[in-house]
Coordinates of C-alpha atoms in Angstrom, one line a residue:
M1 CA 171.7 21.3 51.5
I2 CA 173.5 22.0 55.0
R3 CA 176.7 23.9 54.5
V4 CA 179.6 22.5 56.8
P5 CA 182.9 24.5 56.8
L6 CA 185.7 22.4 55.6
R7 CA 187.8 23.1 58.4
R8 CA 185.2 21.8 60.8
V9 CA 184.9 18.9 58.6
G10 CA 188.3 18.1 58.7
L11 CA 188.7 18.0 62.7
V12 CA 185.3 16.0 62.9
V13 CA 186.6 13.4 60.5
T14 CA 190.1 13.4 62.3
A15 CA 188.6 13.1 65.7
A16 CA 186.2 10.2 64.8
L17 CA 189.0 8.4 63.0
A18 CA 191.3 8.8 66.2
A19 CA 188.4 7.4 68.4
L20 CA 188.0 4.4 66.0
L21 CA 191.6 3.6 66.0
A22 CA 192.4 3.9 69.7
P23 CA 190.3 0.7 70.5
A24 CA 191.2 -1.0 67.2
T25 CA 194.8 -1.0 68.3
P26 CA 194.7 -4.3 70.3
A27 CA 192.8 -6.2 67.7
A28 CA 195.4 -5.1 65.1
A29 CA 198.3 -6.6 67.4
H30 CA 196.1 -9.6 67.8
G31 CA 196.0 -10.2 63.8
A32 CA 199.5 -11.7 64.1
D33 CA 197.6 -15.1 65.0
A34 CA 195.1 -14.9 62.1
P35 CA 197.4 -13.6 59.2
D36 CA 196.1 -11.5 56.4
G37 CA 197.8 -13.5 53.9
T38 CA 200.8 -15.7 53.5
N39 CA 202.5 -17.7 50.3
Y40 CA 202.8 -21.0 52.4
R41 CA 199.7 -23.3 51.9
A42 CA 199.1 -26.0 54.6
E43 CA 196.6 -28.4 53.8
T44 CA 195.5 -31.8 55.4
S45 CA 195.6 -34.7 53.1
A46 CA 194.2 -37.6 55.4
V47 CA 193.3 -38.9 58.8
S48 CA 194.9 -42.4 59.1
P49 CA 193.4 -44.9 59.5
A50 CA 190.1 -43.2 58.9
R51 CA 187.6 -43.2 61.4
P52 CA 183.8 -41.8 61.0
G53 CA 183.3 -38.7 62.9
L54 CA 187.0 -37.5 63.1
T55 CA 188.0 -35.1 60.8
A56 CA 190.9 -32.4 60.3
R57 CA 191.3 -29.2 58.3
M58 CA 193.2 -26.4 58.3
V59 CA 191.5 -22.8 59.0
E60 CA 192.7 -19.2 59.2
A61 CA 194.9 -19.6 56.0
G62 CA 196.5 -22.4 57.3
A63 CA 197.6 -20.8 60.5
R64 CA 195.5 -23.2 62.8
L65 CA 194.6 -27.0 62.6
E66 CA 191.2 -27.9 63.8
L67 CA 190.2 -31.3 64.7
T68 CA 186.6 -32.4 65.1
N69 CA 185.7 -35.4 67.2
T70 CA 182.0 -36.8 67.2
T71 CA 183.1 -40.6 67.7
G72 CA 181.8 -40.5 71.0
Q73 CA 185.1 -41.5 72.3
D74 CA 188.1 -39.2 73.5
V75 CA 190.9 -38.7 71.2
E76 CA 194.3 -37.4 72.5
V77 CA 196.5 -35.0 70.7
L78 CA 200.1 -35.6 71.2
G79 CA 202.6 -32.6 71.8
Y80 CA 206.2 -32.4 70.5
S81 CA 207.6 -34.6 72.9
G82 CA 204.8 -37.4 72.6
E83 CA 203.0 -36.1 75.6
P84 CA 199.2 -35.7 75.8
Y85 CA 198.3 -32.2 74.6
L86 CA 194.7 -31.8 73.8
R87 CA 191.6 -34.2 74.7
I88 CA 188.7 -34.1 72.5
G89 CA 185.6 -35.9 73.4
P90 CA 182.0 -36.3 74.4
G91 CA 182.9 -34.1 77.4
G92 CA 184.2 -31.2 75.4
V93 CA 187.7 -29.8 74.9
Y94 CA 190.5 -30.4 77.6
E95 CA 194.1 -28.8 77.4
N96 CA 197.2 -30.4 79.6
T97 CA 198.6 -27.5 81.6
R98 CA 201.9 -29.6 82.0
S99 CA 202.3 -30.1 78.1
P100 CA 204.6 -27.3 76.9
A101 CA 202.6 -27.5 73.3
T102 CA 199.9 -25.9 75.5
Y103 CA 201.9 -22.8 75.9
L104 CA 203.9 -22.6 72.7
N105 CA 200.8 -23.1 70.6
R106 CA 198.9 -20.0 71.9
T107 CA 200.8 -18.0 69.2
I108 CA 201.7 -18.6 65.7
A109 CA 205.2 -17.6 66.4
G110 CA 205.5 -20.1 69.3
D111 CA 207.2 -17.6 71.4
T112 CA 205.1 -18.0 74.6
Q113 CA 207.0 -18.3 77.6
L114 CA 206.6 -21.6 79.3
S115 CA 204.9 -22.2 82.5
P116 CA 207.3 -23.4 85.4
E117 CA 205.0 -26.5 85.8
A118 CA 205.3 -27.5 82.0
D119 CA 207.0 -30.7 82.1
P120 CA 206.4 -33.2 79.2
A121 CA 207.1 -36.2 81.3
A122 CA 204.7 -35.1 84.2
T123 CA 201.5 -36.8 84.7
P124 CA 198.7 -34.7 82.7
V125 CA 196.7 -32.1 84.3
W126 CA 193.7 -31.3 82.5
R127 CA 191.6 -28.3 82.3
R128 CA 188.6 -27.7 80.2
I129 CA 188.8 -25.0 77.4
S130 CA 185.3 -25.7 75.6
D131 CA 182.4 -28.0 75.8
G132 CA 182.3 -28.5 71.9
P133 CA 183.7 -31.2 69.9
S134 CA 186.2 -29.1 68.1
A135 CA 189.6 -27.9 68.9
R136 CA 191.8 -25.2 66.7
W137 CA 195.3 -24.6 67.6
H138 CA 198.7 -23.4 66.1
D139 CA 200.8 -26.4 65.5
Q140 CA 204.2 -25.7 64.7
R141 CA 204.5 -29.2 62.4
T142 CA 202.2 -27.6 60.0
L143 CA 203.7 -24.4 59.9
W144 CA 206.9 -22.5 58.1
R145 CA 208.3 -20.5 61.2
E146 CA 211.4 -19.5 59.7
S147 CA 212.1 -15.8 59.0
G148 CA 213.2 -16.5 55.6
P149 CA 212.1 -19.1 53.0
P150 CA 213.6 -22.5 52.5
P151 CA 216.6 -23.0 50.1
Q152 CA 214.9 -24.6 47.2
V153 CA 212.1 -21.5 47.5
S154 CA 214.9 -19.1 47.2
A155 CA 216.7 -20.8 44.6
D156 CA 213.3 -20.4 42.3
P157 CA 210.5 -18.6 44.1
S158 CA 208.6 -18.4 40.8
R159 CA 207.5 -21.9 41.0
E160 CA 205.0 -23.8 43.3
Q161 CA 206.7 -26.4 45.0
R162 CA 206.4 -28.7 48.0
I163 CA 208.2 -27.9 51.2
R164 CA 207.7 -31.1 53.3
D165 CA 204.8 -33.4 54.5
W166 CA 204.1 -33.3 58.0
V167 CA 202.3 -35.5 60.3
V168 CA 200.5 -34.8 63.7
P169 CA 199.8 -37.8 65.9
L170 CA 196.8 -38.6 67.7
R171 CA 195.9 -41.6 70.2
A172 CA 192.6 -43.1 70.7
G173 CA 192.9 -45.5 73.8
D174 CA 195.9 -47.6 72.6
R175 CA 195.4 -46.9 69.1
T176 CA 197.6 -44.6 67.3
I177 CA 196.3 -42.2 64.7
E178 CA 197.7 -39.7 62.3
V179 CA 196.6 -36.3 60.7
R180 CA 198.4 -35.9 57.6
G181 CA 199.1 -33.0 55.8
T182 CA 201.2 -31.0 53.4
L183 CA 203.0 -27.7 53.2
D184 CA 203.5 -25.9 49.9
W185 CA 205.2 -22.7 48.7
V186 CA 202.8 -20.7 46.3
P187 CA 204.2 -17.8 44.4
P188 CA 202.5 -14.4 45.3
P189 CA 200.7 -12.7 42.7
D190 CA 201.8 -9.3 41.1
P191 CA 200.0 -6.5 43.4
Y192 CA 200.5 -4.0 40.5
P193 CA 197.2 -4.5 38.5
W194 CA 195.2 -4.3 41.7
W195 CA 196.8 -1.0 42.8
V196 CA 196.2 0.3 39.2
A197 CA 192.4 -0.6 39.5
A198 CA 191.9 0.9 42.9
T199 CA 193.7 4.3 41.7
L200 CA 191.5 4.4 38.7
G201 CA 188.3 3.6 40.6
F202 CA 189.2 6.2 43.1
L203 CA 189.9 9.0 40.5
L204 CA 186.6 8.3 38.7
I205 CA 184.7 8.3 41.8
G206 CA 186.3 11.2 43.2
A207 CA 185.9 13.4 40.0
A208 CA 182.1 13.3 40.8
G209 CA 182.8 15.9 43.6
L210 CA 183.8 18.4 41.0
V211 CA 180.3 18.5 39.6
P212 CA 178.3 21.5 40.8
A213 CA 176.0 20.2 43.7
G214 CA 173.2 22.4 42.8
T215 CA 172.5 21.1 39.6
A216 CA 170.5 18.1 38.3
T217 CA 174.2 16.5 37.4
G218 CA 175.3 17.1 40.7
V219 CA 172.1 15.3 42.1
R220 CA 173.0 12.4 40.0
A221 CA 176.8 12.6 40.7
L222 CA 176.0 12.4 44.4
R223 CA 173.6 9.4 44.1
G224 CA 176.3 7.6 42.0
V225 CA 178.9 8.1 44.7
G226 CA 176.6 6.9 47.2
A227 CA 175.6 3.6 45.2
L228 CA 179.4 2.9 44.7
L229 CA 180.2 3.6 48.3
A230 CA 177.2 1.0 49.3
L231 CA 179.0 -1.3 46.7
G232 CA 182.1 -0.8 48.7
G233 CA 180.4 -1.4 52.0
L234 CA 178.7 -4.8 50.5
A235 CA 182.0 -6.0 49.3
T236 CA 183.5 -5.4 52.8
V237 CA 180.6 -7.3 54.5
A238 CA 181.1 -10.0 52.0
F239 CA 184.9 -10.3 52.9
T240 CA 184.5 -10.3 56.4
V241 CA 182.0 -13.2 56.2
G242 CA 184.4 -15.0 54.3
R243 CA 187.1 -14.7 56.7
A244 CA 184.8 -15.7 59.6
L245 CA 184.1 -18.8 57.5
D246 CA 187.7 -19.6 56.9
A247 CA 188.5 -19.3 60.7
G248 CA 186.1 -22.3 61.0
A249 CA 182.6 -20.5 62.0
E250 CA 179.7 -22.9 61.4
G251 CA 176.1 -22.2 61.8
V252 CA 174.3 -18.8 62.2
G253 CA 175.5 -18.4 65.8
G254 CA 179.2 -19.5 65.1
L255 CA 179.0 -16.9 62.1
L256 CA 177.9 -14.1 64.3
L257 CA 180.5 -15.0 66.7
G258 CA 183.4 -15.0 64.2
L259 CA 182.1 -11.7 62.7
L260 CA 182.3 -9.9 66.0
T261 CA 185.6 -11.5 67.2
G262 CA 187.5 -11.6 63.6
Q263 CA 187.3 -8.0 62.0
P264 CA 184.5 -6.2 63.8
W265 CA 185.7 -3.0 62.8
A266 CA 185.9 -3.8 59.1
L267 CA 182.3 -5.3 59.5
L268 CA 181.1 -2.0 61.2
T269 CA 182.7 0.1 58.4
G270 CA 181.0 -2.0 55.8
L271 CA 177.5 -1.6 57.3
G272 CA 178.5 2.0 57.9
A273 CA 179.1 2.7 54.2
L274 CA 175.9 0.8 53.4
A275 CA 174.1 3.1 55.3
A276 CA 175.9 6.2 54.3
G277 CA 175.7 5.4 50.8
G278 CA 171.8 4.8 51.2
Y279 CA 171.7 8.4 53.2
A280 CA 173.3 9.8 49.8
L281 CA 170.7 8.2 47.5
T282 CA 167.9 9.9 49.4
R283 CA 169.7 13.3 49.1
R284 CA 169.7 13.7 52.9
G285 CA 171.2 16.9 54.3
A286 CA 175.1 16.4 55.2
A287 CA 175.1 13.6 53.1
D288 CA 178.6 14.8 51.6
F289 CA 179.9 14.7 55.1
A290 CA 178.6 11.3 55.7
L291 CA 180.1 9.9 52.4
A292 CA 183.7 11.3 53.5
L293 CA 183.5 9.9 57.1
A294 CA 182.5 6.4 55.8
G295 CA 184.5 6.6 53.0
A296 CA 187.7 7.1 55.2
C297 CA 186.7 4.4 57.6
L298 CA 186.0 2.0 54.7
V299 CA 189.8 2.8 53.4
L300 CA 191.4 2.3 56.7
F301 CA 189.4 -0.7 58.3
A302 CA 188.6 -2.6 55.0
G303 CA 191.3 -1.7 52.5
V304 CA 194.7 -0.8 54.6
A305 CA 194.0 -3.2 57.1
N306 CA 193.7 -6.1 54.2
L307 CA 196.2 -4.9 52.0
A308 CA 198.3 -8.2 52.3
V309 CA 195.4 -9.9 50.3
L310 CA 196.8 -8.0 47.0
S311 CA 200.3 -9.7 47.5
R312 CA 199.6 -12.9 49.1
S313 CA 198.9 -16.2 47.2
V314 CA 196.9 -17.7 50.0
V315 CA 194.3 -15.3 51.7
P316 CA 192.1 -16.3 54.8
V317 CA 188.8 -16.3 53.1
S318 CA 186.4 -19.6 52.2
W319 CA 186.5 -18.6 48.3
P320 CA 189.1 -18.2 45.6
A321 CA 192.1 -15.5 46.6
G322 CA 191.2 -13.6 43.4
L323 CA 187.7 -12.9 44.3
A324 CA 189.3 -11.7 48.0
R325 CA 191.4 -9.4 45.8
I326 CA 188.5 -8.0 44.0
L327 CA 186.4 -7.3 47.0
V328 CA 189.5 -5.3 48.8
T329 CA 190.0 -3.5 45.8
L330 CA 186.5 -2.2 45.8
A331 CA 186.7 -1.0 49.3
L332 CA 190.1 0.8 48.7
A333 CA 188.6 2.5 45.7
T334 CA 185.1 3.4 46.7
G335 CA 186.0 4.5 50.3
A336 CA 188.8 6.7 48.8
G337 CA 186.6 7.9 46.1
A338 CA 183.8 8.9 48.5
V339 CA 186.3 10.7 50.6
A340 CA 187.7 12.8 47.6
A341 CA 183.9 13.4 46.2
G342 CA 182.6 14.3 49.6
L343 CA 185.4 16.8 50.8
L344 CA 185.3 18.4 47.0
R345 CA 181.5 18.8 47.6
L346 CA 181.9 20.2 51.0
H347 CA 184.8 22.6 49.8
T348 CA 182.4 24.1 47.0
A349 CA 179.8 24.4 49.4
A350 CA 181.9 26.4 51.8
R351 CA 183.2 28.7 49.2
T352 CA 179.4 29.2 47.7
A353 CA 178.1 30.1 51.1
H354 CA 181.2 32.5 51.6
T355 CA 180.5 34.1 48.2
A356 CA 176.9 34.6 49.1
H357 CA 177.5 36.1 52.6
P358 CA 180.7 37.9 52.5
T359 CA 182.2 38.9 55.7
P360 CA 181.3 42.6 56.4
V361 CA 184.6 44.8 56.6
P362 CA 185.0 46.6 59.5
R363 CA 184.7 50.6 59.4

């Protein structure tokens, strides 16, 4: 096994994490438009009157409304003053640059500064933004945008309750259509059990680093940590796929694009944890260092980045929220455990090397 001084390992790990965090900062800032979790559940209930080929759904944990039009005719989404906002049809998706909604809907907070040309009473000026049949946007009519909860929720936050029914108007020719939906308060879960599970997992996995590396038991411990880290990496990849699907990704191409534009660092660290786990299973040199580095990245980009999942009732994945919490807990426990085990083994190796080759005392 290659012996690496612990101080040098710490410097390398710190430098690597700093290099990863620097380009990740803009992506984290952009995450305000794709929340990691919320306690408000927005759902579509109907398109009325129903039209074959015209469908609507909420994506990104209810942050965006998606409208798909394969009817062969143009359908317009109306803005907040009844003006044409979006046009979706055979020619793709167009936005009206004169509609205030074009600018307000760019962020979930609706705080984008209006263009000087925004005027809901003006003749529409259409700009093509997509060649597909679907549009996704933040619609203030579907969201709860206040900083505090509504009065009825403040009075009894432990009970699931309806906040309001909402309507987004559409127009097809001279015909009016409505996308109808609901906005509900869903009480948040107790995050304490998940933190307990993550902490226990961290302690159990990290304890493997106390086993002497040069023994048969030490080899089994290394393989065990590698297998568990690979499990955490697999959980991270699965969670990232779930986020991409919840954001509306369809087909292989759409899924790959969603993975690269949604949480690319979580995906890369999940794959890195799988690779580091396999590296440790083959008992390669510097496996301890690989475990520590991959574990640290897993904790940061898969665990800490998704902590809201543990304390929010509505999470941005395409499966039950409980499963998402299991996946994030696995990433936290296996990542932190691998860091502890890897650093302990490296520390032991450094002490052993120092004992075997003591520094000569100058005469």
